[in-house]
Amino acid sequence: MPMWDEEEEADDGKQKTPKQRLLGWIQNKLPELPITNFNRDWQTGRALGALVDSCAPGLCPDWDQWDQTKPVDNAREAMQQADDWLGIPQ
């Protein structure tokens, strides 16, 4: 089981689930976006572009200008950059 560097305890004293921890990591990585879930906040593809750009600045520098009505194109662009430059297969 992988170890986490962050504090093991949640605010209420209970351990966070892996899903909560991942969401917290994403929120810390993308403070400019209000990411609160793994469903609707990802539907435009812009959050994926922002995440790729935050991991490798310059890969998706214009993610905030992407057309929200073209979510598939946005996600495809982000994933293509991640595949080409970061070695993360689509």
Coordinates of N, CA and C in Angstrom, one line a residue:
M1 N 0.8 -1.2 0.0 CA 0.0 0.0 0.0 C 0.9 1.2 0.0
P2 N 0.7 2.2 -0.9 CA 1.5 3.4 -1.0 C 1.3 4.2 0.3
M3 N 2.3 5.0 0.6 CA 2.2 5.9 1.8 C 2.0 7.3 1.3
W4 N 1.3 8.1 2.1 CA 1.0 9.5 1.8 C 1.9 10.3 2.7
D5 N 2.3 11.5 2.2 CA 3.1 12.4 3.0 C 2.2 13.3 3.9
E6 N 1.0 13.5 3.4 CA 0.1 14.4 4.1 C -0.4 13.8 5.4
E7 N -1.0 14.6 6.2 CA -1.5 14.2 7.5 C -2.6 13.1 7.3
E8 N -2.6 12.1 8.1 CA -3.5 10.9 8.0 C -4.9 11.3 8.5
E9 N -5.1 12.3 9.3 CA -6.4 12.5 9.9 C -7.2 13.6 9.2
A10 N -8.5 13.4 9.1 CA -9.4 14.5 8.5 C -9.7 15.4 9.6
D11 N -10.4 16.5 9.3 CA -10.8 17.5 10.3 C -11.6 16.9 11.5
D12 N -12.4 16.0 11.2 CA -13.3 15.4 12.2 C -12.6 14.3 13.0
G13 N -11.3 14.0 12.7 CA -10.6 13.0 13.4 C -10.7 11.6 12.7
K14 N -11.4 11.5 11.7 CA -11.5 10.2 11.0 C -10.5 10.2 9.8
Q15 N -10.1 9.0 9.4 CA -9.1 9.0 8.3 C -9.9 9.3 7.0
K16 N -9.2 10.0 6.1 CA -9.8 10.3 4.8 C -9.7 9.0 3.9
T17 N -10.6 8.9 3.0 CA -10.6 7.8 2.0 C -9.6 8.1 1.0
P18 N -9.1 7.2 0.2 CA -8.2 7.5 -0.9 C -8.9 8.5 -1.9
K19 N -10.2 8.4 -2.1 CA -10.9 9.3 -3.0 C -10.8 10.7 -2.5
Q20 N -11.0 10.9 -1.2 CA -11.0 12.2 -0.6 C -9.6 12.8 -0.6
R21 N -8.6 11.9 -0.4 CA -7.2 12.4 -0.5 C -6.8 12.8 -1.9
L22 N -7.2 12.1 -2.9 CA -7.0 12.4 -4.3 C -7.7 13.7 -4.6
L23 N -8.9 13.9 -4.2 CA -9.6 15.1 -4.5 C -8.9 16.3 -3.8
G24 N -8.4 16.1 -2.6 CA -7.7 17.1 -1.9 C -6.4 17.5 -2.6
W25 N -5.7 16.5 -3.1 CA -4.5 16.8 -3.9 C -4.8 17.6 -5.1
I26 N -5.8 17.2 -5.8 CA -6.2 18.0 -7.0 C -6.6 19.4 -6.7
Q27 N -7.4 19.6 -5.6 CA -7.7 20.9 -5.2 C -6.5 21.8 -4.8
N28 N -5.5 21.2 -4.2 CA -4.3 21.9 -3.9 C -3.5 22.2 -5.2
K29 N -3.6 21.3 -6.2 CA -2.9 21.5 -7.4 C -3.5 22.5 -8.3
L30 N -4.9 22.6 -8.2 CA -5.7 23.5 -9.1 C -6.5 24.5 -8.2
P31 N -5.9 25.4 -7.5 CA -6.7 26.3 -6.6 C -7.5 27.3 -7.4
E32 N -7.3 27.5 -8.7 CA -8.0 28.4 -9.5 C -9.4 27.8 -10.0
L33 N -9.5 26.5 -9.8 CA -10.8 25.8 -10.2 C -11.5 25.3 -9.0
P34 N -12.8 25.4 -9.0 CA -13.6 24.9 -7.9 C -13.9 23.4 -8.1
I35 N -12.9 22.5 -7.9 CA -13.1 21.1 -8.1 C -13.6 20.5 -6.7
T36 N -14.8 19.9 -6.8 CA -15.4 19.4 -5.5 C -15.9 17.9 -5.7
N37 N -15.7 17.4 -7.0 CA -16.2 16.0 -7.2 C -15.4 15.5 -8.4
F38 N -15.7 14.2 -8.7 CA -15.0 13.6 -9.9 C -16.0 13.4 -11.0
N39 N -17.1 14.1 -11.1 CA -18.1 14.0 -12.1 C -18.3 15.3 -12.8
R40 N -19.2 16.1 -12.4 CA -19.6 17.3 -13.1 C -18.5 18.3 -13.3
D41 N -17.6 18.4 -12.4 CA -16.5 19.4 -12.5 C -15.5 19.1 -13.6
W42 N -15.6 17.9 -14.1 CA -14.6 17.4 -15.2 C -15.3 17.4 -16.5
Q43 N -16.6 17.7 -16.6 CA -17.3 17.5 -17.9 C -16.9 18.4 -19.0
T44 N -16.3 19.5 -18.8 CA -15.9 20.4 -19.9 C -14.6 20.1 -20.5
G45 N -13.8 19.3 -19.8 CA -12.4 19.0 -20.2 C -11.4 20.0 -19.8
R46 N -11.9 21.1 -19.3 CA -10.9 22.2 -18.9 C -10.1 21.8 -17.6
A47 N -10.8 21.1 -16.7 CA -10.0 20.7 -15.5 C -8.9 19.7 -15.8
L48 N -9.1 18.9 -16.8 CA -8.1 17.9 -17.2 C -6.9 18.7 -17.8
G49 N -7.3 19.7 -18.7 CA -6.2 20.5 -19.2 C -5.4 21.3 -18.2
A50 N -6.1 21.8 -17.2 CA -5.5 22.5 -16.1 C -4.6 21.6 -15.3
L51 N -5.0 20.4 -15.1 CA -4.2 19.4 -14.3 C -3.0 19.0 -15.1
V52 N -3.1 18.8 -16.4 CA -1.9 18.4 -17.2 C -1.0 19.6 -17.2
D53 N -1.5 20.8 -17.3 CA -0.6 22.0 -17.3 C 0.0 22.3 -16.0
S54 N -0.7 21.9 -14.9 CA 0.0 22.1 -13.6 C 1.1 21.1 -13.3
C55 N 1.0 19.9 -13.9 CA 2.0 18.9 -13.8 C 3.2 19.2 -14.7
A56 N 2.9 19.8 -15.8 CA 4.0 20.1 -16.8 C 3.6 21.5 -17.4
P57 N 4.0 22.5 -16.8 CA 3.7 23.9 -17.3 C 4.0 24.1 -18.7
G58 N 3.1 24.6 -19.5 CA 3.3 24.8 -20.9 C 2.6 23.8 -21.8
L59 N 2.2 22.7 -21.3 CA 1.6 21.7 -22.2 C 0.2 22.1 -22.6
C60 N -0.6 22.7 -21.7 CA -2.0 23.2 -22.0 C -2.1 24.6 -21.4
P61 N -1.3 25.5 -21.9 CA -1.3 26.9 -21.3 C -2.6 27.6 -21.4
D62 N -3.4 27.3 -22.4 CA -4.6 28.0 -22.7 C -5.9 27.3 -22.3
W63 N -5.8 26.3 -21.4 CA -6.9 25.5 -20.9 C -8.1 26.4 -20.5
D64 N -7.8 27.6 -19.9 CA -8.9 28.4 -19.4 C -9.6 29.1 -20.5
Q65 N -9.1 29.0 -21.7 CA -9.8 29.6 -22.8 C -10.5 28.6 -23.7
W66 N -10.4 27.3 -23.4 CA -11.0 26.3 -24.2 C -12.5 26.4 -24.2
D67 N -13.1 26.1 -25.3 CA -14.6 26.2 -25.5 C -15.3 25.1 -24.6
Q68 N -16.1 25.5 -23.7 CA -16.7 24.6 -22.8 C -17.8 23.8 -23.5
T69 N -18.2 24.2 -24.7 CA -19.2 23.4 -25.4 C -18.5 22.3 -26.3
K70 N -17.2 22.2 -26.2 CA -16.5 21.1 -26.9 C -15.7 20.3 -25.9
P71 N -16.4 19.6 -25.0 CA -15.7 18.8 -24.0 C -14.8 17.7 -24.5
V72 N -15.2 17.0 -25.5 CA -14.5 15.9 -26.1 C -13.2 16.4 -26.7
D73 N -13.2 17.5 -27.4 CA -12.0 18.1 -28.0 C -11.1 18.6 -26.9
N74 N -11.6 19.1 -25.8 CA -10.8 19.6 -24.7 C -10.1 18.4 -24.1
A75 N -10.8 17.4 -23.8 CA -10.2 16.2 -23.1 C -9.2 15.5 -24.0
R76 N -9.5 15.5 -25.3 CA -8.6 14.9 -26.3 C -7.3 15.6 -26.3
E77 N -7.4 16.9 -26.3 CA -6.2 17.8 -26.4 C -5.3 17.5 -25.1
A78 N -5.9 17.6 -23.9 CA -5.2 17.3 -22.7 C -4.6 16.0 -22.6
M79 N -5.3 14.9 -23.0 CA -4.8 13.6 -23.0 C -3.7 13.3 -24.0
Q80 N -3.9 14.0 -25.2 CA -2.8 13.9 -26.2 C -1.5 14.4 -25.7
Q81 N -1.6 15.6 -25.0 CA -0.4 16.2 -24.5 C 0.2 15.3 -23.4
A82 N -0.6 14.8 -22.5 CA -0.2 13.9 -21.5 C 0.5 12.6 -22.1
D83 N -0.1 12.1 -23.1 CA 0.5 10.9 -23.8 C 1.8 11.3 -24.4
D84 N 1.8 12.3 -25.2 CA 3.1 12.7 -26.0 C 4.2 13.1 -25.1
W85 N 3.9 13.9 -24.1 CA 5.0 14.5 -23.3 C 5.3 13.9 -21.9
L86 N 4.3 13.3 -21.3 CA 4.4 12.8 -20.0 C 4.4 11.2 -19.9
G87 N 4.1 10.6 -21.1 CA 4.1 9.2 -21.1 C 2.9 8.5 -20.4
I88 N 1.8 9.3 -20.3 CA 0.6 8.8 -19.7 C -0.3 8.4 -20.9
P89 N -0.5 7.1 -21.1 CA -1.3 6.6 -22.2 C -2.8 7.1 -22.0
Q90 N -3.4 7.3 -23.1 CA -4.8 7.7 -23.1 C -5.7 6.6 -22.7

